Amino acid sequence: MTIRLVQSLEEIGLALDMPGTPEAAVSIRVVSLDWSLVPPVHGLDLTHSPFSFPPQPLKRVSVLRIFGTTKSGQKAVAHVHQVLPYFYVGYDGPVDSRTVHRRIYQLGRSLNKALAISFKAPEHLQDKSTHVAAIALVKGVPFYGFHIEYAYFFKIYLIDPGHVTRAVDLLSKGVVLGRRLQTYESHIPYIPQFLIDHNLLGMDYMDLAGCLFRGPMQDLGREANNPNIHYYTPVTTAPHLISTLQRESFCELEFDTVAGDILNRARIAERPFKPLIDLTNGTQRIDTKLVPSLRSLWEDEHARRVKRGMQQIAPTPPPDPAHPSTNTKAALMNTLLEKIDNWKRTSRHDPAAGAAAASAGEVAQSVGPAPPFYDFPGFSSQDGVPTVFNAISALYFGGEVMSRQHQQQQVQNTEQIGSAVETESDIGILSQLSQSFSDFREEDAQDQHIIIDEKILSQVRKSFFTIHCDKRFVDHPRT
């Protein structure tokens, strides 16, 4: 199986032959969320682990369950597949395909076996364990400190969200690869991580491009009383959209979907690399909204007023250029940018003359427009490595969006878009599955790829055991 990254969110609209965000086939309000480990479903979940030797089928995978209602008021539960817990570790090596694949396989095999040993798996089953799902190479700007260029990271996906803490502990204590590895975003729980990545909010609607309903579907006969409202019933649902998977709830609707079909993520764009520099250079509007979390509330209010025939809230009038405000954020930012611009202009001339010209307000006429005062040479998109934002879809496959996108790629047949089969050697994938590391498995008989510090691992196992015993003693003290 091969995986293709969606390099831009515009491709989702292109794949469905629609401008912007496509229309949702079904929407469910996010009321309650939980997750469970269930046997993988062929076509919806990953089925094998690439870091077990030999490659082993997965017995269980994590699946999210979202409970809520549709827009017509039907109680529903959605099973969201292909959402795996993850965290990052830094990578400072070369990014050529052969080296990256080898580093990924070495890290995955070592961490996979270290987790198996920490869980006291029998020795003959340690190499066959399936804890690590995939590893992808991504790039991003480190959060801490001042950075003017991208840094590379390995994005490590696990099968079980409950194993993230232990994997992070093993990496941070130097058990794997013989050195301590700094982890990133390992503190974010599994469910909030999913909500953040897919632009979902509590009590907001999750819009899906497609789904498979679990039968038998119920028909409560509400269409006769409400002919203008669409209900999902056996009559209104196509037979090929009803699966044979067994129902797990008493909700009226129960359906399965994949994370790639969540359309909410297509409504957000990647944040600019350097917002302050862009503001200074005039390449970004000051009123650009970077936190659109209140948008759904205004949309709900707009729909409520339309339904009740109420007058819409008048938009805030634009500021009058003849009477600019002096206490708004935009005005203060403009003042700051004007001072920075004046400083740039005067710094290239005589300081005394420049200061006099600035005080007289003649700098703009005497010098003319100034070029951008700074650039970020490290922000290059030509290395083929996806950003952290684009790599969210690294493991997605199947579904309505991906299948239509693949059809669109085959029709256009352009080098820019390509096809899923042609991306086997693309460095942008790097989250390979079973057959992708076949070249390295010949060395696995001698365990040349596994680097584990047994001494530190034994200490970590003892600390895990001590913490577990202390917790049991606190929860159930002796009487």
Short mmCIF file of C-alpha atoms in Angstrom, two decimals:
data_model
loop_
_atom_site.label_atom_id
_atom_site.label_comp_id
_atom_site.label_asym_id
_atom_site.label_seq_id
_atom_site.Cartn_x
_atom_site.Cartn_y
_atom_site.Cartn_z
CA MET A 1 0.00 0.00 0.00
CA THR A 2 1.27 3.46 -0.82
CA ILE A 3 0.34 6.74 0.78
CA ARG A 4 0.10 10.15 -0.81
CA LEU A 5 0.20 13.43 1.08
CA VAL A 6 -2.33 16.14 0.32
CA GLN A 7 0.16 18.95 -0.19
CA SER A 8 -2.48 21.69 -0.26
CA LEU A 9 -6.01 21.97 0.99
CA GLU A 10 -7.08 23.41 -2.35
CA GLU A 11 -6.67 19.89 -3.77
CA ILE A 12 -9.73 18.78 -1.80
CA GLY A 13 -11.92 21.22 -3.69
CA LEU A 14 -10.16 20.27 -6.92
CA ALA A 15 -10.74 16.58 -6.31
CA LEU A 16 -14.47 17.10 -5.90
CA ASP A 17 -14.59 19.47 -8.87
CA MET A 18 -15.96 22.24 -6.69
CA PRO A 19 -14.59 25.65 -5.82
CA GLY A 20 -13.67 26.06 -2.18
CA THR A 21 -14.99 23.65 0.39
CA PRO A 22 -17.29 20.94 -1.02
CA GLU A 23 -20.78 20.42 0.33
CA ALA A 24 -21.12 17.93 3.17
CA ALA A 25 -22.90 14.64 2.59
CA VAL A 26 -23.68 14.34 6.30
CA SER A 27 -23.07 16.56 9.32
CA ILE A 28 -23.04 15.62 12.99
CA ARG A 29 -22.86 17.96 15.96
CA VAL A 30 -19.89 17.19 18.21
CA VAL A 31 -21.51 16.61 21.60
CA SER A 32 -19.42 13.85 23.18
CA LEU A 33 -16.25 12.02 22.16
CA ASP A 34 -14.45 8.89 23.25
CA TRP A 35 -12.23 6.27 21.65
CA SER A 36 -11.79 2.52 21.76
CA LEU A 37 -9.44 -0.16 20.46
CA VAL A 38 -11.20 -2.38 17.94
CA PRO A 39 -10.11 -4.88 15.28
CA PRO A 40 -9.13 -3.05 12.07
CA VAL A 41 -11.62 -2.89 9.22
CA HIS A 42 -10.18 -3.58 5.78
CA GLY A 43 -10.39 -0.44 3.67
CA LEU A 44 -10.91 1.85 6.66
CA ASP A 45 -7.91 1.19 8.95
CA LEU A 46 -4.25 0.32 8.75
CA THR A 47 -3.91 -3.45 8.86
CA HIS A 48 -0.16 -4.08 9.32
CA SER A 49 2.73 -2.67 11.31
CA PRO A 50 5.84 -1.81 9.26
CA PHE A 51 8.23 -2.08 12.23
CA SER A 52 7.55 -5.64 13.35
CA PHE A 53 9.72 -8.46 12.02
CA PRO A 54 8.34 -10.13 10.09
CA PRO A 55 5.47 -7.68 9.35
CA GLN A 56 2.56 -8.55 11.59
CA PRO A 57 -1.15 -7.82 11.15
CA LEU A 58 -2.62 -5.41 13.65
CA LYS A 59 -4.99 -6.92 16.16
CA ARG A 60 -6.47 -3.63 17.33
CA VAL A 61 -6.45 0.01 16.22
CA SER A 62 -7.78 3.14 17.85
CA VAL A 63 -11.10 4.48 16.52
CA LEU A 64 -12.78 7.68 17.67
CA ARG A 65 -16.50 7.78 18.40
CA ILE A 66 -18.42 11.03 18.16
CA PHE A 67 -21.93 11.21 19.61
CA GLY A 68 -24.32 13.95 18.53
CA THR A 69 -27.19 14.85 16.24
CA THR A 70 -27.52 15.58 12.56
CA LYS A 71 -28.94 18.85 11.27
CA SER A 72 -32.33 17.16 10.99
CA GLY A 73 -32.22 16.17 14.67
CA GLN A 74 -31.44 12.45 14.28
CA LYS A 75 -29.35 11.00 17.09
CA ALA A 76 -26.15 9.58 15.64
CA VAL A 77 -22.72 8.18 16.44
CA ALA A 78 -19.81 8.46 14.03
CA HIS A 79 -16.86 6.05 14.04
CA VAL A 80 -13.85 8.00 12.76
CA HIS A 81 -11.05 5.80 11.41
CA GLN A 82 -7.38 6.51 10.58
CA VAL A 83 -6.86 8.90 13.48
CA LEU A 84 -3.72 7.81 15.32
CA PRO A 85 -1.94 9.43 18.30
CA TYR A 86 1.41 10.99 17.50
CA PHE A 87 4.25 13.14 18.75
CA TYR A 88 7.47 14.53 17.30
CA VAL A 89 11.20 14.13 17.82
CA GLY A 90 13.90 16.25 16.24
CA TYR A 91 15.89 15.09 13.21
CA ASP A 92 19.18 16.71 12.21
CA GLY A 93 20.38 14.38 9.45
CA PRO A 94 20.32 14.62 5.66
CA VAL A 95 17.00 14.43 3.86
CA ASP A 96 17.90 12.21 0.93
CA SER A 97 15.44 9.37 0.48
CA ARG A 98 17.80 6.47 1.29
CA THR A 99 19.13 8.01 4.51
CA VAL A 100 15.72 9.11 5.77
CA HIS A 101 14.18 5.69 5.13
CA ARG A 102 17.02 4.01 7.01
CA ARG A 103 16.75 6.40 9.96
CA ILE A 104 12.99 5.95 10.09
CA TYR A 105 13.26 2.18 10.05
CA GLN A 106 15.98 2.18 12.70
CA LEU A 107 14.00 4.45 15.00
CA GLY A 108 10.76 2.53 14.45
CA ARG A 109 12.27 -0.90 15.01
CA SER A 110 14.17 0.22 18.12
CA LEU A 111 11.21 2.01 19.71
CA ASN A 112 8.84 -0.81 18.83
CA LYS A 113 11.05 -3.41 20.54
CA ALA A 114 11.79 -1.15 23.51
CA LEU A 115 8.06 -0.77 24.12
CA ALA A 116 7.58 -4.51 23.90
CA ILE A 117 10.35 -5.14 26.45
CA SER A 118 8.98 -2.44 28.78
CA PHE A 119 5.60 -4.19 28.70
CA LYS A 120 7.35 -7.48 29.59
CA ALA A 121 6.49 -9.23 26.34
CA PRO A 122 8.01 -12.73 25.95
CA GLU A 123 11.34 -12.69 24.14
CA HIS A 124 10.04 -14.61 21.13
CA LEU A 125 7.25 -12.04 20.66
CA GLN A 126 9.27 -8.85 21.08
CA ASP A 127 10.16 -8.50 17.39
CA LYS A 128 6.57 -9.28 16.42
CA SER A 129 5.05 -6.53 18.56
CA THR A 130 2.93 -3.86 16.89
CA HIS A 131 3.19 -0.64 18.90
CA VAL A 132 4.50 1.85 16.30
CA ALA A 133 2.17 2.48 13.36
CA ALA A 134 4.27 4.77 11.13
CA ILE A 135 6.90 7.50 11.11
CA ALA A 136 6.93 10.49 8.76
CA LEU A 137 9.49 13.21 8.11
CA VAL A 138 8.03 16.70 8.46
CA LYS A 139 9.32 20.24 8.85
CA GLY A 140 8.22 23.09 11.05
CA VAL A 141 9.39 26.09 13.02
CA PRO A 142 10.38 25.22 16.61
CA PHE A 143 8.13 26.87 19.14
CA TYR A 144 10.78 27.79 21.72
CA GLY A 145 13.47 30.34 21.01
CA PHE A 146 14.04 32.49 17.93
CA HIS A 147 14.30 30.61 14.63
CA ILE A 148 14.58 31.95 11.09
CA GLU A 149 14.33 28.65 9.25
CA TYR A 150 12.59 25.32 9.23
CA ALA A 151 13.72 22.39 11.34
CA TYR A 152 13.07 18.73 10.54
CA PHE A 153 11.19 16.34 12.79
CA PHE A 154 10.11 12.72 12.81
CA LYS A 155 6.39 12.38 13.40
CA ILE A 156 5.86 9.12 15.28
CA TYR A 157 2.43 7.49 15.12
CA LEU A 158 1.45 4.88 17.71
CA ILE A 159 -1.36 2.34 17.64
CA ASP A 160 -2.59 2.82 21.22
CA PRO A 161 -3.05 6.32 22.70
CA GLY A 162 -2.31 4.85 26.11
CA HIS A 163 1.27 4.06 25.07
CA VAL A 164 2.31 7.63 24.26
CA THR A 165 3.53 8.43 27.78
CA ARG A 166 5.70 5.33 27.96
CA ALA A 167 7.16 5.86 24.50
CA VAL A 168 8.04 9.45 25.37
CA ASP A 169 9.67 8.28 28.61
CA LEU A 170 11.79 5.73 26.77
CA LEU A 171 12.95 8.28 24.20
CA SER A 172 13.65 11.08 26.69
CA LYS A 173 15.73 8.82 28.96
CA GLY A 174 18.01 7.59 26.20
CA VAL A 175 16.78 4.02 25.88
CA VAL A 176 16.41 4.25 22.09
CA LEU A 177 19.26 5.05 19.67
CA GLY A 178 21.71 5.59 22.51
CA ARG A 179 20.87 9.24 23.15
CA ARG A 180 18.19 11.33 24.77
CA LEU A 181 15.59 12.62 22.32
CA GLN A 182 13.52 15.72 22.94
CA THR A 183 9.85 15.10 22.20
CA TYR A 184 7.32 17.68 21.06
CA GLU A 185 3.51 17.88 21.41
CA SER A 186 3.52 14.72 23.50
CA HIS A 187 1.57 16.52 26.23
CA ILE A 188 -1.54 16.98 24.04
CA PRO A 189 -4.14 14.27 24.75
CA TYR A 190 -5.47 12.14 21.93
CA ILE A 191 -8.94 13.66 21.58
CA PRO A 192 -7.89 17.36 21.75
CA GLN A 193 -5.16 16.54 19.25
CA PHE A 194 -7.81 15.27 16.83
CA LEU A 195 -10.03 18.32 17.36
CA ILE A 196 -7.16 20.76 16.78
CA ASP A 197 -5.90 19.04 13.64
CA HIS A 198 -9.33 18.95 11.99
CA ASN A 199 -10.68 22.37 13.01
CA LEU A 200 -13.43 20.92 15.20
CA LEU A 201 -15.06 22.61 18.18
CA GLY A 202 -17.38 21.37 20.86
CA MET A 203 -21.08 21.61 19.88
CA ASP A 204 -20.04 22.54 16.33
CA TYR A 205 -20.92 20.42 13.28
CA MET A 206 -18.43 17.99 11.80
CA ASP A 207 -19.07 17.98 8.04
CA LEU A 208 -18.22 14.82 6.14
CA ALA A 209 -17.77 14.27 2.42
CA GLY A 210 -18.96 10.68 2.77
CA CYS A 211 -19.67 7.83 5.15
CA LEU A 212 -20.95 4.25 5.37
CA PHE A 213 -24.06 3.69 7.47
CA ARG A 214 -24.30 0.60 9.64
CA GLY A 215 -27.46 -1.37 9.05
CA PRO A 216 -30.19 -2.00 9.66
CA MET A 217 -31.23 1.64 9.37
CA GLN A 218 -34.38 2.80 11.13
CA ASP A 219 -37.36 4.50 9.52
CA LEU A 220 -39.48 6.39 12.06
CA GLY A 221 -41.83 7.84 9.46
CA ARG A 222 -41.06 11.50 10.10
CA GLU A 223 -40.80 12.44 6.41
CA ALA A 224 -44.59 12.71 6.08
CA ASN A 225 -44.80 15.37 8.81
CA ASN A 226 -41.66 17.23 7.69
CA PRO A 227 -41.32 16.87 3.91
CA ASN A 228 -38.80 19.72 3.64
CA ILE A 229 -36.30 18.12 6.02
CA HIS A 230 -33.94 15.43 4.82
CA TYR A 231 -33.77 12.34 7.04
CA TYR A 232 -31.35 9.44 6.59
CA THR A 233 -33.55 6.37 6.25
CA PRO A 234 -33.41 3.09 4.27
CA VAL A 235 -35.53 4.80 1.60
CA THR A 236 -33.39 7.94 1.21
CA THR A 237 -30.02 6.18 1.50
CA ALA A 238 -28.44 4.34 -1.44
CA PRO A 239 -27.88 0.62 -0.79
CA HIS A 240 -24.13 0.84 -1.47
CA LEU A 241 -23.83 3.33 1.41
CA ILE A 242 -25.10 0.78 3.95
CA SER A 243 -22.39 -1.55 5.27
CA THR A 244 -22.60 -4.91 7.01
CA LEU A 245 -20.67 -3.80 10.08
CA GLN A 246 -22.42 -4.58 13.33
CA ARG A 247 -24.02 -1.71 15.23
CA GLU A 248 -22.60 -0.86 18.66
CA SER A 249 -25.12 1.69 19.96
CA PHE A 250 -28.82 2.38 20.27
CA CYS A 251 -28.61 5.65 18.30
CA GLU A 252 -30.89 6.10 15.34
CA LEU A 253 -27.91 6.50 13.01
CA GLU A 254 -24.52 4.86 13.20
CA PHE A 255 -21.94 5.29 10.49
CA ASP A 256 -18.21 4.95 9.75
CA THR A 257 -16.01 7.57 8.12
CA VAL A 258 -12.32 8.26 7.61
CA ALA A 259 -10.46 11.33 8.80
CA GLY A 260 -9.68 12.36 5.23
CA ASP A 261 -13.39 13.01 4.63
CA ILE A 262 -13.66 15.64 7.39
CA LEU A 263 -14.26 18.89 5.54
CA ASN A 264 -13.80 21.24 8.50
CA ARG A 265 -10.04 21.17 8.04
CA ALA A 266 -10.40 22.51 4.49
CA ARG A 267 -11.74 25.77 5.95
CA ILE A 268 -8.47 26.75 7.58
CA ALA A 269 -5.17 27.69 6.02
CA GLU A 270 -1.66 27.31 7.27
CA ARG A 271 -0.53 30.23 9.37
CA PRO A 272 2.05 32.50 7.72
CA PHE A 273 5.69 31.73 8.35
CA LYS A 274 6.52 35.19 9.61
CA PRO A 275 3.36 37.21 10.40
CA LEU A 276 5.17 40.16 11.97
CA ILE A 277 7.60 40.44 9.05
CA ASP A 278 4.71 40.17 6.59
CA LEU A 279 2.90 42.94 8.42
CA THR A 280 5.99 45.09 8.34
CA ASN A 281 6.58 44.51 4.63
CA GLY A 282 2.91 45.17 3.83
CA THR A 283 2.33 41.70 2.37
CA GLN A 284 -0.36 40.78 4.90
CA ARG A 285 -3.43 42.66 6.06
CA ILE A 286 -3.48 43.80 9.64
CA ASP A 287 -7.06 42.61 10.10
CA THR A 288 -6.19 39.01 9.12
CA LYS A 289 -7.92 36.67 11.57
CA LEU A 290 -5.62 33.87 12.74
CA VAL A 291 -8.01 32.38 15.36
CA PRO A 292 -11.32 31.58 13.64
CA SER A 293 -12.82 29.74 16.60
CA LEU A 294 -15.87 32.05 16.82
CA ARG A 295 -16.82 31.68 13.17
CA SER A 296 -19.18 28.76 13.80
CA LEU A 297 -21.09 30.76 16.44
CA TRP A 298 -21.76 33.56 13.96
CA GLU A 299 -22.79 31.05 11.30
CA ASP A 300 -25.27 29.45 13.70
CA GLU A 301 -26.65 32.86 14.61
CA HIS A 302 -27.01 33.76 10.93
CA ALA A 303 -28.88 30.50 10.21
CA ARG A 304 -31.15 31.04 13.24
CA ARG A 305 -32.10 34.54 12.08
CA VAL A 306 -32.76 33.33 8.53
CA LYS A 307 -34.99 30.54 9.84
CA ARG A 308 -37.04 32.93 11.98
CA GLY A 309 -37.16 35.71 9.40
CA MET A 310 -35.23 38.09 11.64
CA GLN A 311 -33.05 40.93 10.45
CA GLN A 312 -29.37 40.11 10.20
CA ILE A 313 -26.87 41.83 12.43
CA ALA A 314 -25.44 44.81 10.62
CA PRO A 315 -21.73 44.41 9.96
CA THR A 316 -19.34 46.78 11.62
CA PRO A 317 -18.84 49.76 9.30
CA PRO A 318 -15.32 50.25 7.98
CA PRO A 319 -13.33 53.04 9.64
CA ASP A 320 -13.52 56.48 8.08
CA PRO A 321 -10.10 57.33 6.60
CA ALA A 322 -10.81 61.03 7.22
CA HIS A 323 -11.22 60.39 10.96
CA PRO A 324 -8.89 57.54 11.92
CA SER A 325 -9.13 56.16 15.39
CA THR A 326 -6.10 56.52 17.62
CA ASN A 327 -6.81 53.82 20.19
CA THR A 328 -7.61 50.72 18.15
CA LYS A 329 -5.29 47.80 17.62
CA ALA A 330 -5.03 48.53 13.90
CA ALA A 331 -4.15 52.16 14.53
CA LEU A 332 -1.50 51.27 17.07
CA MET A 333 -0.05 48.67 14.72
CA ASN A 334 0.03 51.19 11.88
CA THR A 335 1.86 53.62 14.14
CA LEU A 336 4.40 50.95 15.03
CA LEU A 337 4.94 49.99 11.37
CA GLU A 338 5.30 53.65 10.41
CA LYS A 339 8.00 54.17 13.00
CA ILE A 340 9.82 51.03 11.85
CA ASP A 341 9.59 52.20 8.24
CA ASN A 342 10.97 55.62 9.14
CA TRP A 343 13.83 53.98 11.00
CA LYS A 344 14.67 51.83 7.97
CA ARG A 345 14.75 54.84 5.69
CA THR A 346 16.86 57.07 7.92
CA SER A 347 19.36 54.32 8.79
CA ARG A 348 20.67 54.35 5.19
CA HIS A 349 21.39 58.12 5.14
CA ASP A 350 22.97 60.69 7.33
CA PRO A 351 21.50 60.26 10.82
CA ALA A 352 21.12 64.00 11.44
CA ALA A 353 19.56 64.73 8.07
CA GLY A 354 17.38 61.67 8.30
CA ALA A 355 16.10 62.69 11.72
CA ALA A 356 15.29 66.19 10.49
CA ALA A 357 13.49 64.80 7.42
CA ALA A 358 11.52 62.36 9.54
CA SER A 359 10.41 65.10 11.89
CA ALA A 360 9.24 67.18 8.97
CA GLY A 361 7.37 64.27 7.40
CA GLU A 362 9.41 64.43 4.16
CA VAL A 363 10.99 60.98 4.29
CA ALA A 364 8.43 59.29 2.06
CA GLN A 365 8.82 61.87 -0.71
CA SER A 366 12.64 62.09 -0.58
CA VAL A 367 13.52 58.41 -0.37
CA GLY A 368 10.60 56.58 -1.95
CA PRO A 369 9.25 53.13 -1.08
CA ALA A 370 11.68 50.92 0.82
CA PRO A 371 12.21 47.24 0.04
CA PRO A 372 11.37 44.58 2.64
CA PHE A 373 13.88 45.06 5.44
CA TYR A 374 14.28 41.36 6.18
CA ASP A 375 13.72 38.01 4.60
CA PHE A 376 13.66 34.47 5.93
CA PRO A 377 16.01 32.49 3.66
CA GLY A 378 15.40 29.28 5.56
CA PHE A 379 11.74 28.97 4.57
CA SER A 380 11.98 26.89 1.43
CA SER A 381 9.25 24.64 0.08
CA GLN A 382 11.43 22.99 -2.56
CA ASP A 383 12.89 20.19 -0.43
CA GLY A 384 9.85 17.92 -0.87
CA VAL A 385 9.26 17.57 2.89
CA PRO A 386 5.71 18.49 3.99
CA THR A 387 5.11 20.99 6.73
CA VAL A 388 3.55 19.95 10.02
CA PHE A 389 0.23 21.38 8.85
CA ASN A 390 0.16 19.48 5.56
CA ALA A 391 1.46 16.27 7.13
CA ILE A 392 -1.75 15.83 9.12
CA SER A 393 -3.08 13.84 6.18
CA ALA A 394 0.03 11.66 5.84
CA LEU A 395 -1.73 8.40 6.68
CA TYR A 396 -5.10 9.07 5.09
CA PHE A 397 -6.33 6.78 2.36
CA GLY A 398 -9.68 5.79 0.88
CA GLY A 399 -12.78 7.81 1.56
CA GLU A 400 -14.73 10.10 -0.71
CA VAL A 401 -12.20 12.93 -0.85
CA MET A 402 -9.18 10.74 -1.55
CA SER A 403 -10.93 8.56 -4.14
CA ARG A 404 -12.29 11.53 -6.10
CA GLN A 405 -8.95 13.23 -5.81
CA HIS A 406 -7.24 10.18 -7.29
CA GLN A 407 -9.73 10.15 -10.18
CA GLN A 408 -9.07 13.83 -10.81
CA GLN A 409 -5.33 13.16 -10.81
CA GLN A 410 -5.69 10.42 -13.39
CA VAL A 411 -7.77 12.69 -15.65
CA GLN A 412 -5.35 15.60 -15.47
CA ASN A 413 -2.24 13.39 -15.52
CA THR A 414 0.07 16.26 -14.65
CA GLU A 415 3.45 16.04 -13.03
CA GLN A 416 2.43 18.49 -10.34
CA ILE A 417 -0.40 16.34 -9.00
CA GLY A 418 0.69 12.87 -10.11
CA SER A 419 -0.91 9.70 -8.87
CA ALA A 420 -0.77 7.72 -5.65
CA VAL A 421 1.26 4.97 -7.32
CA GLU A 422 3.93 7.35 -8.61
CA THR A 423 4.70 8.76 -5.17
CA GLU A 424 6.35 5.60 -3.81
CA SER A 425 9.81 7.22 -3.93
CA ASP A 426 8.68 10.75 -3.10
CA ILE A 427 10.39 12.04 0.03
CA GLY A 428 7.15 13.77 0.97
CA ILE A 429 5.58 10.45 1.90
CA LEU A 430 8.12 8.86 4.25
CA SER A 431 5.37 7.25 6.29
CA GLN A 432 5.86 3.89 4.62
CA LEU A 433 4.03 0.67 5.35
CA SER A 434 5.11 -2.94 5.30
CA GLN A 435 6.78 -3.47 1.92
CA SER A 436 8.51 -0.05 1.90
CA PHE A 437 11.41 -1.22 4.08
CA SER A 438 12.03 -4.53 2.32
CA ASP A 439 15.58 -3.47 1.45
CA PHE A 440 16.48 -3.17 5.14
CA ARG A 441 14.87 -6.36 6.41
CA GLU A 442 17.74 -8.54 5.16
CA GLU A 443 19.83 -7.08 7.98
CA ASP A 444 17.17 -7.67 10.62
CA ALA A 445 18.32 -11.21 11.34
CA GLN A 446 21.39 -9.71 13.02
CA ASP A 447 19.34 -6.90 14.62
CA GLN A 448 21.63 -4.32 13.05
CA HIS A 449 18.87 -1.73 13.05
CA ILE A 450 17.91 -2.07 16.71
CA ILE A 451 19.71 0.22 19.17
CA ILE A 452 18.45 -0.15 22.75
CA ASP A 453 20.26 0.64 25.99
CA GLU A 454 19.37 -2.40 28.09
CA LYS A 455 20.70 -0.87 31.33
CA ILE A 456 18.58 2.27 31.09
CA LEU A 457 15.62 0.20 29.94
CA SER A 458 15.81 -1.99 33.04
CA GLN A 459 15.81 1.15 35.22
CA VAL A 460 12.81 2.53 33.35
CA ARG A 461 10.95 -0.75 33.82
CA LYS A 462 11.61 -0.61 37.56
CA SER A 463 10.34 2.98 37.71
CA PHE A 464 7.18 1.98 35.84
CA PHE A 465 6.64 -0.87 38.27
CA THR A 466 7.22 1.40 41.31
CA ILE A 467 4.80 4.04 40.05
CA HIS A 468 2.19 1.38 39.37
CA CYS A 469 2.56 -0.12 42.84
CA ASP A 470 2.45 3.29 44.52
CA LYS A 471 -0.73 4.16 42.62
CA ARG A 472 -2.39 0.91 43.68
CA PHE A 473 -1.41 1.55 47.30
CA VAL A 474 -2.85 5.08 47.22
CA ASP A 475 -6.06 3.94 45.51
CA HIS A 476 -6.52 0.95 47.82
CA PRO A 477 -4.74 1.61 51.16
CA ARG A 478 -4.49 -1.14 53.67
CA THR A 479 -6.97 -1.13 56.52
#
